[in-house]
PDB file of C-alpha atoms in Angstrom:
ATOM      1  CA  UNK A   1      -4.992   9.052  12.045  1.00  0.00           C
ATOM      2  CA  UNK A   2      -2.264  10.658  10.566  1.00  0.00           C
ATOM      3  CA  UNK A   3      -2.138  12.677   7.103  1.00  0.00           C
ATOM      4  CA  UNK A   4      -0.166  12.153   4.334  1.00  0.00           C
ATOM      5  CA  UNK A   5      -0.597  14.225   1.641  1.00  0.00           C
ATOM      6  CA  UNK A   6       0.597  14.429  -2.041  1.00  0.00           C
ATOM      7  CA  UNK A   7       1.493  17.055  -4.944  1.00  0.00           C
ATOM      8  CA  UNK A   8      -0.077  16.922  -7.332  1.00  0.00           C
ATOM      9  CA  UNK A   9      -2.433  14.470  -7.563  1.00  0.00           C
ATOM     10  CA  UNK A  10      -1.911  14.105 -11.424  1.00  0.00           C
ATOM     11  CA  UNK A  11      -0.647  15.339 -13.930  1.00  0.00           C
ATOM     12  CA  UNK A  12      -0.047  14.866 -17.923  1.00  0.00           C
ATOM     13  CA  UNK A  13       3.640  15.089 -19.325  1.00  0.00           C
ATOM     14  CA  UNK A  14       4.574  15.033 -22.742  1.00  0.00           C
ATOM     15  CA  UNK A  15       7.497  11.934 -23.338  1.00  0.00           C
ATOM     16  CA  UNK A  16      10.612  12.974 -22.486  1.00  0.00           C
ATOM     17  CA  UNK A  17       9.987  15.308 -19.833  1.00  0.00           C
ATOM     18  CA  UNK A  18      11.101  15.282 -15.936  1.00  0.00           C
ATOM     19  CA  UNK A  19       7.906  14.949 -13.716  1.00  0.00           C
ATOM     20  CA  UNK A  20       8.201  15.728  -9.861  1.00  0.00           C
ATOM     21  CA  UNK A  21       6.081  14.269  -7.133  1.00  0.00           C
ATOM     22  CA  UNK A  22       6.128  15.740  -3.288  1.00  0.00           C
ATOM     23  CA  UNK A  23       4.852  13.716  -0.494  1.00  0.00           C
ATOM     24  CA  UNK A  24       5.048  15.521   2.892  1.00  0.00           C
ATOM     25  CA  UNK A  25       3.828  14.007   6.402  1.00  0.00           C
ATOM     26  CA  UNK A  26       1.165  16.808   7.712  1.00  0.00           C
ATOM     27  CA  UNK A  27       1.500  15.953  10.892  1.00  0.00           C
ATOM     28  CA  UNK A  28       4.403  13.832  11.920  1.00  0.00           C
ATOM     29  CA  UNK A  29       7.938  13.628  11.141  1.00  0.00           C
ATOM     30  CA  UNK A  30       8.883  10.951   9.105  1.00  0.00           C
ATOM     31  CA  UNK A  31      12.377   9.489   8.692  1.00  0.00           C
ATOM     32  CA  UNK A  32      11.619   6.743   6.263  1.00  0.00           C
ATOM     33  CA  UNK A  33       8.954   7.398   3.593  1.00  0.00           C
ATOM     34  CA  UNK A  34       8.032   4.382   0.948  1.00  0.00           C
ATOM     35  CA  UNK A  35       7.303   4.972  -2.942  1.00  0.00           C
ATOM     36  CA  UNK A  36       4.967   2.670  -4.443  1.00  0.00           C
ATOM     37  CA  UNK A  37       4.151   2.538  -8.348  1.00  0.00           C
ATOM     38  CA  UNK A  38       0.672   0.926  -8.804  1.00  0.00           C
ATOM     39  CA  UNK A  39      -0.730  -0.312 -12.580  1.00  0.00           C
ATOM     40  CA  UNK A  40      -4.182  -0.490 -12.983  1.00  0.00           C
ATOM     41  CA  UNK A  41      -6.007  -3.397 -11.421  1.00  0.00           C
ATOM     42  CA  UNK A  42      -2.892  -4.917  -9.826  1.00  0.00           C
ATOM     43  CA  UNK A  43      -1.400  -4.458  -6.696  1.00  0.00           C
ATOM     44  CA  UNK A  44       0.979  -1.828  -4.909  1.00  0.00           C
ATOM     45  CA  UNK A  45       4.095  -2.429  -6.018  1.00  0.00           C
ATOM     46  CA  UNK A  46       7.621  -1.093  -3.770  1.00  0.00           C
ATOM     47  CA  UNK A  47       9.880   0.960  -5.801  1.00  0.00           C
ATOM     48  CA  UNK A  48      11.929   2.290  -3.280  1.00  0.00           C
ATOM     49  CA  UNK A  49      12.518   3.218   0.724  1.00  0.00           C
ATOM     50  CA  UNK A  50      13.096   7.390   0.900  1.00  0.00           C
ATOM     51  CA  UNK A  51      15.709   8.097   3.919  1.00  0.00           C
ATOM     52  CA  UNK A  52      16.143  11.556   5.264  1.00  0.00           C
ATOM     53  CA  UNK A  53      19.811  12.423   5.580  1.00  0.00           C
ATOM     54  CA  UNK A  54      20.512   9.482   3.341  1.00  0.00           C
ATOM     55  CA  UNK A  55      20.770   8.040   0.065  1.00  0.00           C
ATOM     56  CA  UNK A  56      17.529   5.728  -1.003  1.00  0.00           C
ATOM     57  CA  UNK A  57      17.142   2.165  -1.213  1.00  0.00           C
ATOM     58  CA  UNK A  58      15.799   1.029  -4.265  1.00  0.00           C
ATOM     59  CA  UNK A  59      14.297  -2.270  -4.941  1.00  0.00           C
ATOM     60  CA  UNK A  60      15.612  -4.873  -7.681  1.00  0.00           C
ATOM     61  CA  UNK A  61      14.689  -4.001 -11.354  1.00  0.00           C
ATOM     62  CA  UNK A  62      13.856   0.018 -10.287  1.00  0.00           C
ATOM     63  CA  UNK A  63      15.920   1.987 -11.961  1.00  0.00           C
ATOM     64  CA  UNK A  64      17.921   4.384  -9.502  1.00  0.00           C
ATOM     65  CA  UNK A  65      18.706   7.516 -12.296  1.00  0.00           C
ATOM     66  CA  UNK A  66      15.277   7.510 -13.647  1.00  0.00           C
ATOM     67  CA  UNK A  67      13.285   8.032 -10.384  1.00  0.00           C
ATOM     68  CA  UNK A  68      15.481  10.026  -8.624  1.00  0.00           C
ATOM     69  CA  UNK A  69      14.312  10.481  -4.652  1.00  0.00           C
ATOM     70  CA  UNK A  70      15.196  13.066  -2.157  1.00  0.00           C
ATOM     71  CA  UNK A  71      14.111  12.830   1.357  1.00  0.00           C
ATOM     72  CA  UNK A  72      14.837  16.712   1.884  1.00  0.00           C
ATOM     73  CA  UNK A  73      13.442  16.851   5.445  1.00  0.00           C
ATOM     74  CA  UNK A  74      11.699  15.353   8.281  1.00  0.00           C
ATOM     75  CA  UNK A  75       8.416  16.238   6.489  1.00  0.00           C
ATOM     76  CA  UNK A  76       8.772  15.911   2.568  1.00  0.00           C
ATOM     77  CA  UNK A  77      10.519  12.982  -0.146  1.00  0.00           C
ATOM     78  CA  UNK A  78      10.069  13.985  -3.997  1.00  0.00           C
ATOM     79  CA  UNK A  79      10.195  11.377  -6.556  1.00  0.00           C
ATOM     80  CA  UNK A  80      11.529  12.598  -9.870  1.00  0.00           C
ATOM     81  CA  UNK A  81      10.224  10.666 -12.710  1.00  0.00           C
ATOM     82  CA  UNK A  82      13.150  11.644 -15.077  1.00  0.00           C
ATOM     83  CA  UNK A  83      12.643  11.279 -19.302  1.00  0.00           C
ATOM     84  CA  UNK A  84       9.514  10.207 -18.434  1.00  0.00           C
ATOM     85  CA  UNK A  85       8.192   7.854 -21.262  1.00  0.00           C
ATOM     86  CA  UNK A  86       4.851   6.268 -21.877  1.00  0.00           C
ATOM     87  CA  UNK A  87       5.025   3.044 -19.931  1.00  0.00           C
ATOM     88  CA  UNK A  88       6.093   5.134 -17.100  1.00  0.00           C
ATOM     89  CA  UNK A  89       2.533   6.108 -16.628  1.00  0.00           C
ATOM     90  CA  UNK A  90       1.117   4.797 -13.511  1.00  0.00           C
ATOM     91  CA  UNK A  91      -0.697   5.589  -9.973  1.00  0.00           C
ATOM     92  CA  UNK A  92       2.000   6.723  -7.621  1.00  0.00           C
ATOM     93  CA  UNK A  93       1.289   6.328  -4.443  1.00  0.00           C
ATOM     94  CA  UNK A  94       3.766   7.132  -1.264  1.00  0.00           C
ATOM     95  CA  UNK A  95       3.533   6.002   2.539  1.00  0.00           C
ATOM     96  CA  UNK A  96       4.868   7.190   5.742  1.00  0.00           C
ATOM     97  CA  UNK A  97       5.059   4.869   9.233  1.00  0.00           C
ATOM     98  CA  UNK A  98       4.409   6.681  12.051  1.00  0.00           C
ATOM     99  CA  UNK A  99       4.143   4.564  15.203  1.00  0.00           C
ATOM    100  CA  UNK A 100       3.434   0.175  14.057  1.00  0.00           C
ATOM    101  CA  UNK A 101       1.215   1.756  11.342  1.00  0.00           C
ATOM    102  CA  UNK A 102       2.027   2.901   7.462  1.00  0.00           C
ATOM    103  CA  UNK A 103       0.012   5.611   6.129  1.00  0.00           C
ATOM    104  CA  UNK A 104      -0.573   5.812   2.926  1.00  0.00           C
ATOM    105  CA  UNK A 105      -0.949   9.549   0.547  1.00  0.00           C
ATOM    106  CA  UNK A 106      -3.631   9.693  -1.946  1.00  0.00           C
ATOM    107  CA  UNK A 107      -1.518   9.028  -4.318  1.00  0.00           C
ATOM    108  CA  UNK A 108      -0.609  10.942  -7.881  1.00  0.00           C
ATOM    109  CA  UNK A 109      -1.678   9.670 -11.325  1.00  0.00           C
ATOM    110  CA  UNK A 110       0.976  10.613 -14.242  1.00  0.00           C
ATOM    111  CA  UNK A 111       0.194   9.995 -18.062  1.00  0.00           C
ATOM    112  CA  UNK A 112       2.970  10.442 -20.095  1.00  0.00           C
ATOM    113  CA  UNK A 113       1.782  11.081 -23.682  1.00  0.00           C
TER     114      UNK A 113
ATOM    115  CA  UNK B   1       9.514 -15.971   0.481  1.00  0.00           C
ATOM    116  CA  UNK B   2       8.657 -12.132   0.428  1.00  0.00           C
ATOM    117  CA  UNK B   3       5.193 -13.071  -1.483  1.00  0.00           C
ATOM    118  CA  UNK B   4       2.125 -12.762  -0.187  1.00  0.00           C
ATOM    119  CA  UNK B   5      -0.673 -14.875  -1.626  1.00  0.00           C
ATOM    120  CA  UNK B   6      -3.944 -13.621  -1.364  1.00  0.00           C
ATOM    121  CA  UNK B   7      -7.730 -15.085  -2.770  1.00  0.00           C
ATOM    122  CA  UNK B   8      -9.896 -14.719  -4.288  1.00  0.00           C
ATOM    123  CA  UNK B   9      -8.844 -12.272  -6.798  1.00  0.00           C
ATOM    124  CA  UNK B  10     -12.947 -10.739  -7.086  1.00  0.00           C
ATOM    125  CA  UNK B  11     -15.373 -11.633  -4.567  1.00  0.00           C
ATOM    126  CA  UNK B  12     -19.268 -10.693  -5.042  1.00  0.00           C
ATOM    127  CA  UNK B  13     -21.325 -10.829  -1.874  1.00  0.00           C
ATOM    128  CA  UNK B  14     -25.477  -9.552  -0.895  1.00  0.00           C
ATOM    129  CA  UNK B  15     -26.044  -7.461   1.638  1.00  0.00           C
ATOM    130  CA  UNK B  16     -25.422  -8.255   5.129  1.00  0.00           C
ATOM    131  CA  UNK B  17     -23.384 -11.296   3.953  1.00  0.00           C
ATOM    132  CA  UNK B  18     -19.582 -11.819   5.209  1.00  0.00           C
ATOM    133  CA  UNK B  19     -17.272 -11.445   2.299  1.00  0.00           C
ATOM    134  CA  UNK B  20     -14.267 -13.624   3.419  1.00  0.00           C
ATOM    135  CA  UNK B  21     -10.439 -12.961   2.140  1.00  0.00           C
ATOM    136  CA  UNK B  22      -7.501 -14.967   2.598  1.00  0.00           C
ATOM    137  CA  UNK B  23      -3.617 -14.479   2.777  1.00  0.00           C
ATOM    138  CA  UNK B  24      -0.752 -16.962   3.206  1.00  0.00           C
ATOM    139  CA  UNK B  25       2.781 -15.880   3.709  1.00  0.00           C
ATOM    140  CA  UNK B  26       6.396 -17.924   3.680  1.00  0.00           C
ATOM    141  CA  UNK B  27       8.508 -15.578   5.624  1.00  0.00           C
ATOM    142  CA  UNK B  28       8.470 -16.447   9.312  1.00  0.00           C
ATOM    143  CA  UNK B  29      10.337 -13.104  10.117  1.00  0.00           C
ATOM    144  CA  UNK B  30       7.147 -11.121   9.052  1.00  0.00           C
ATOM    145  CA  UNK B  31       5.098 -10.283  12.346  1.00  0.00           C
ATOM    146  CA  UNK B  32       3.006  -7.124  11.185  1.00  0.00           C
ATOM    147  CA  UNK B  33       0.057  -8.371   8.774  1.00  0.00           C
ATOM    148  CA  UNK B  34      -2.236  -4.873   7.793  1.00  0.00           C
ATOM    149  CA  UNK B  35      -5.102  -5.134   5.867  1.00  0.00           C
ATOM    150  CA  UNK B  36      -5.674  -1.800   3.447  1.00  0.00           C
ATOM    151  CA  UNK B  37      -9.029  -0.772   1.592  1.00  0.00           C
ATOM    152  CA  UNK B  38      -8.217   1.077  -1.339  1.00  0.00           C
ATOM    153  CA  UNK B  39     -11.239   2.651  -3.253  1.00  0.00           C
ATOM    154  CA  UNK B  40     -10.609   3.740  -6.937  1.00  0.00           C
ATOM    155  CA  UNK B  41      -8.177   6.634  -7.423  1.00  0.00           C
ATOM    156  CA  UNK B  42      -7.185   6.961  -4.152  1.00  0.00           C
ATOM    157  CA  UNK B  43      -4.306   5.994  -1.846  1.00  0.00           C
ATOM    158  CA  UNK B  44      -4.689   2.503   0.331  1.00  0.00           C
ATOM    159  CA  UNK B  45      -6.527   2.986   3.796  1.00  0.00           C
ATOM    160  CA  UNK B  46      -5.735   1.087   6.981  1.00  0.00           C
ATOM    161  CA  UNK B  47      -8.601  -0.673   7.838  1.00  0.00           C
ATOM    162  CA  UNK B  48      -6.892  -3.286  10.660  1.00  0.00           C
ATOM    163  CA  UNK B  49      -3.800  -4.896  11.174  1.00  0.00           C
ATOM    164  CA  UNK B  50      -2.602  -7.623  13.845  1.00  0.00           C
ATOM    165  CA  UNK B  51       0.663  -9.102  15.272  1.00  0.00           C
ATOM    166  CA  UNK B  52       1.347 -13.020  15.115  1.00  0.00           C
ATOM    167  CA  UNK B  53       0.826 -13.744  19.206  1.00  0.00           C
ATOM    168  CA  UNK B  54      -2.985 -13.227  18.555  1.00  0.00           C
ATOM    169  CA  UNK B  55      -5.023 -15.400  16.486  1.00  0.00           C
ATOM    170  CA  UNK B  56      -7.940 -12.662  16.127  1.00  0.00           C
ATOM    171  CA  UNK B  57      -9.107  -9.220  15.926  1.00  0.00           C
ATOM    172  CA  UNK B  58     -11.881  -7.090  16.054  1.00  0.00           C
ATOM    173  CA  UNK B  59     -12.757  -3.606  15.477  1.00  0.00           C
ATOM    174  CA  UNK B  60     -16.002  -2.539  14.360  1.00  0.00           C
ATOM    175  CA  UNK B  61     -17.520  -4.892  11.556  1.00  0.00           C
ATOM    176  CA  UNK B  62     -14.067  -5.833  10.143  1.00  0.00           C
ATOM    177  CA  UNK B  63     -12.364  -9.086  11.984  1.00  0.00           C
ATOM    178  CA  UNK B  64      -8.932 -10.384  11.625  1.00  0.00           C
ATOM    179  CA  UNK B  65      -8.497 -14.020  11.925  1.00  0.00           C
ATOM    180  CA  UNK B  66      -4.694 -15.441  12.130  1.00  0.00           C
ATOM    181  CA  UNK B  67      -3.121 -18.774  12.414  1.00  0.00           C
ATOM    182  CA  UNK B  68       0.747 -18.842  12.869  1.00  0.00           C
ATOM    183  CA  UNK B  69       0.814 -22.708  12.373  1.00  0.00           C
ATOM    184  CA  UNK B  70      -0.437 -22.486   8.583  1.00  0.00           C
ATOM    185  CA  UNK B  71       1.087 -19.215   7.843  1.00  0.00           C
ATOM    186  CA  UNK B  72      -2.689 -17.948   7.283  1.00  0.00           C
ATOM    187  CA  UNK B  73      -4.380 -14.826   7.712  1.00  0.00           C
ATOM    188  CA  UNK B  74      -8.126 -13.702   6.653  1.00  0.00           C
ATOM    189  CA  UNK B  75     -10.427 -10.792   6.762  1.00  0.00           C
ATOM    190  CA  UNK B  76     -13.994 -11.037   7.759  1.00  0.00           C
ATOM    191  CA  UNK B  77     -16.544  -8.111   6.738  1.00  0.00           C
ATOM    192  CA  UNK B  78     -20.030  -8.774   9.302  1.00  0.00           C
ATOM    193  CA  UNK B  79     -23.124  -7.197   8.295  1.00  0.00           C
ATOM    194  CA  UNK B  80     -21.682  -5.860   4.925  1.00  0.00           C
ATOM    195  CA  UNK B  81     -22.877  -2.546   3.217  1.00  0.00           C
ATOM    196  CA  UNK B  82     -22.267  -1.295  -0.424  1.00  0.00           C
ATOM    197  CA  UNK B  83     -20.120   0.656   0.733  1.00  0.00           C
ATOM    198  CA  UNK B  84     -17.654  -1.432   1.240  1.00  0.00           C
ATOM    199  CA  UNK B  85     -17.526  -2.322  -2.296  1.00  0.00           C
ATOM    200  CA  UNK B  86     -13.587  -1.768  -2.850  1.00  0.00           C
ATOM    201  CA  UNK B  87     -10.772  -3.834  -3.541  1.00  0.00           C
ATOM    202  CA  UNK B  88      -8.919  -4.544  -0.043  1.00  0.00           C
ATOM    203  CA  UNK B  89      -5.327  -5.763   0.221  1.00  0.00           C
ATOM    204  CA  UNK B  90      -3.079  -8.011   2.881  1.00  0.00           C
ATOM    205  CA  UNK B  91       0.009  -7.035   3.533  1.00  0.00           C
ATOM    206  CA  UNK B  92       2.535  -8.249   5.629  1.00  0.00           C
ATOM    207  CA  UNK B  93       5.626  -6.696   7.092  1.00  0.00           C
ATOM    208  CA  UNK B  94       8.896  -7.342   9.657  1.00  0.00           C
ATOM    209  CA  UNK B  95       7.423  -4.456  11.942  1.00  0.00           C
ATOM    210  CA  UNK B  96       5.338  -1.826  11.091  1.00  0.00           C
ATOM    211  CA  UNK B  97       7.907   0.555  10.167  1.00  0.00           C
ATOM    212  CA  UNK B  98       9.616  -1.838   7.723  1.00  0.00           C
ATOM    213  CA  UNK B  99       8.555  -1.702   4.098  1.00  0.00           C
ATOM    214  CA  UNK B 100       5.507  -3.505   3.470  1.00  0.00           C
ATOM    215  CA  UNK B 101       4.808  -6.834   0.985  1.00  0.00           C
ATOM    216  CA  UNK B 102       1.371  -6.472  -0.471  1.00  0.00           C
ATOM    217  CA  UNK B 103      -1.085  -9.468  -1.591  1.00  0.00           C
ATOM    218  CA  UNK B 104      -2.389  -9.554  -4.672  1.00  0.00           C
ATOM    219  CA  UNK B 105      -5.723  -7.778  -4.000  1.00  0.00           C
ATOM    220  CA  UNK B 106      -9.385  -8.741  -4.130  1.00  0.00           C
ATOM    221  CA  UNK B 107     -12.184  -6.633  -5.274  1.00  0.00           C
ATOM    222  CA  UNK B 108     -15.096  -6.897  -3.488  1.00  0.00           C
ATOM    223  CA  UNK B 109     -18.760  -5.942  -4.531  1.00  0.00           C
ATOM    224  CA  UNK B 110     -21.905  -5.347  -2.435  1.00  0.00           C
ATOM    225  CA  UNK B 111     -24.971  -5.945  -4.120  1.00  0.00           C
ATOM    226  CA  UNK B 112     -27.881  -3.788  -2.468  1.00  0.00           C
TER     227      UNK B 112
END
C-alpha cells in the first residue's frame, strides 16, 4: 500500500514553545492530507483537512492560529503546534487518500512540559 | 448525524474464537465504511473497508458484514491469533477521499 511517513515521531517541548510536524506522501501525490489529534485511549479525533494551493479547513472548536497548517506541495503538510502548552500534548497522527483508501502516518507523540 | 457508534468498547476473546464489533451510523450520505487496526504507538492501519451496495466482505480472516436497512456495520475476526490483540476502529466516510468519522474504538485481546 502506500507510505505515509512522519517527522518526527516525538518529541518533548518545553510550554510555550512552537513545535513543527511534517507529513509527506512517499509515494503518491496528495492534494488533501487530514490532521488528526488522538488522546490516550480514545479515538482519532479530525482537527483539520490540509489543501495544497489552499488555505485549510479546520473543524469546529480547533483553533486555526494555534495549529497553523501548510500544505507546501504535492508531497508534504506541516502542522505547527504554536505556544504549545501542556494539554496540547497528544498523539498526532496525519492521513493521506490516495485512490477510495486513507492512509494513515505513524503518527508523532508531543509532550509539552 | 456525523457520529459513529461503535461496541463494545473492550472485547476479550480465546484463541480461534470470532471477536465480533459493531458500528451504527445516522448519515445516509456516508457510503465508504473502513475498518482501521491501530496497535499502540502507531498510526491506524487499513485492515478492510466496503461500500453500501454490498452487504459483505471478505479478505483473508477479517469479514465485513453490512446492512443498509439498519444503518449497521460489523467486523468479524475467524480463527483469531494474539496477534490481533489491538484496538480496531469503524469509520465511515462520503467517499474515500472525504474526511473520515471514526467510532469510538474497541480493544480487543487474544488470550493464547
Amino acid at each position: 500500500g502506500a507510505v505515509v511517513s512522519q517527522h518526527p515521531s516525538w518529541v518533548i517541548c518545553k510550554s510555550g514553545t512552537s513545535v513543527k510536524i511534517e507529513c509527506r506522501s512517499l509515494d503518491f501525490q496528495a492534494t488533501t492530507m487530514f490532521w488528526y489529534r488522538q488522546f490516550p485511549k480514545q479515538s482519532l479525533m479530525l482537527m483539520a483537512t490540509s489543501n495544497e494551493g489552499s488555505k485549510a479547513t479546520y473543524e469546529q472548536g480547533v483553533e486555526k492560529d494555534k495549529f497553523l497548517i501548510n500544505h507546501a506541495s504535492l508531497t508534504l503538510s506541516t502542522l505547527t503546534v504554536t505556544s504549545a502548552h501542556p494539554e496540547d500534548s497528544s498523539f498526532y497522527i496525519c492521513s493521506a487518500p490516495r485512490g477510495h483508501e486513507q492512509f494513515f502516518g505513524p503518527g508523532t507523540r508531543l509532550t509539552v512540559l | 448525524q456525523q457520529q459513529v457508534k461503535q461496541s463494545p468498547q473492550s472485547l476479550i476473546v480465546q484463541k480461534g474464537g470470532i471477536p465480533i464489533i459493531n458500528c451504527a451510523y445516522e448519515n445516509t450520505a456516508f457510503d465508504y465504511f473502513p475498518w482501521y487496526q491501530q496497535f499502540p504507538g502507531k498510526g491506524p492501519a487499513l485492515l478492510i473497508a466496503i461500500r453500501p451496495d454490498v452487504s459483505e466482505k471478505k479478505e483473508g480472516r477479517f469479514t465485513i458484514s453490512f446492512n443498509k436497512s439498519a444503518k449497521q456495520f460489523s467486523l468479524h475476526i475467524m480463527d483469531s491469533q494474539p496477534g490481533d490483540s489491538a484496538t480496531y476502529f469503524c469509520a465511515a466516510s462520503r467517499g474515500g477521499f472525504q474526511k473520515l468519522v471514526f467510532g469510538t474504538g474497541t480493544r480487543l485481546l487474544v488470550s493464547p
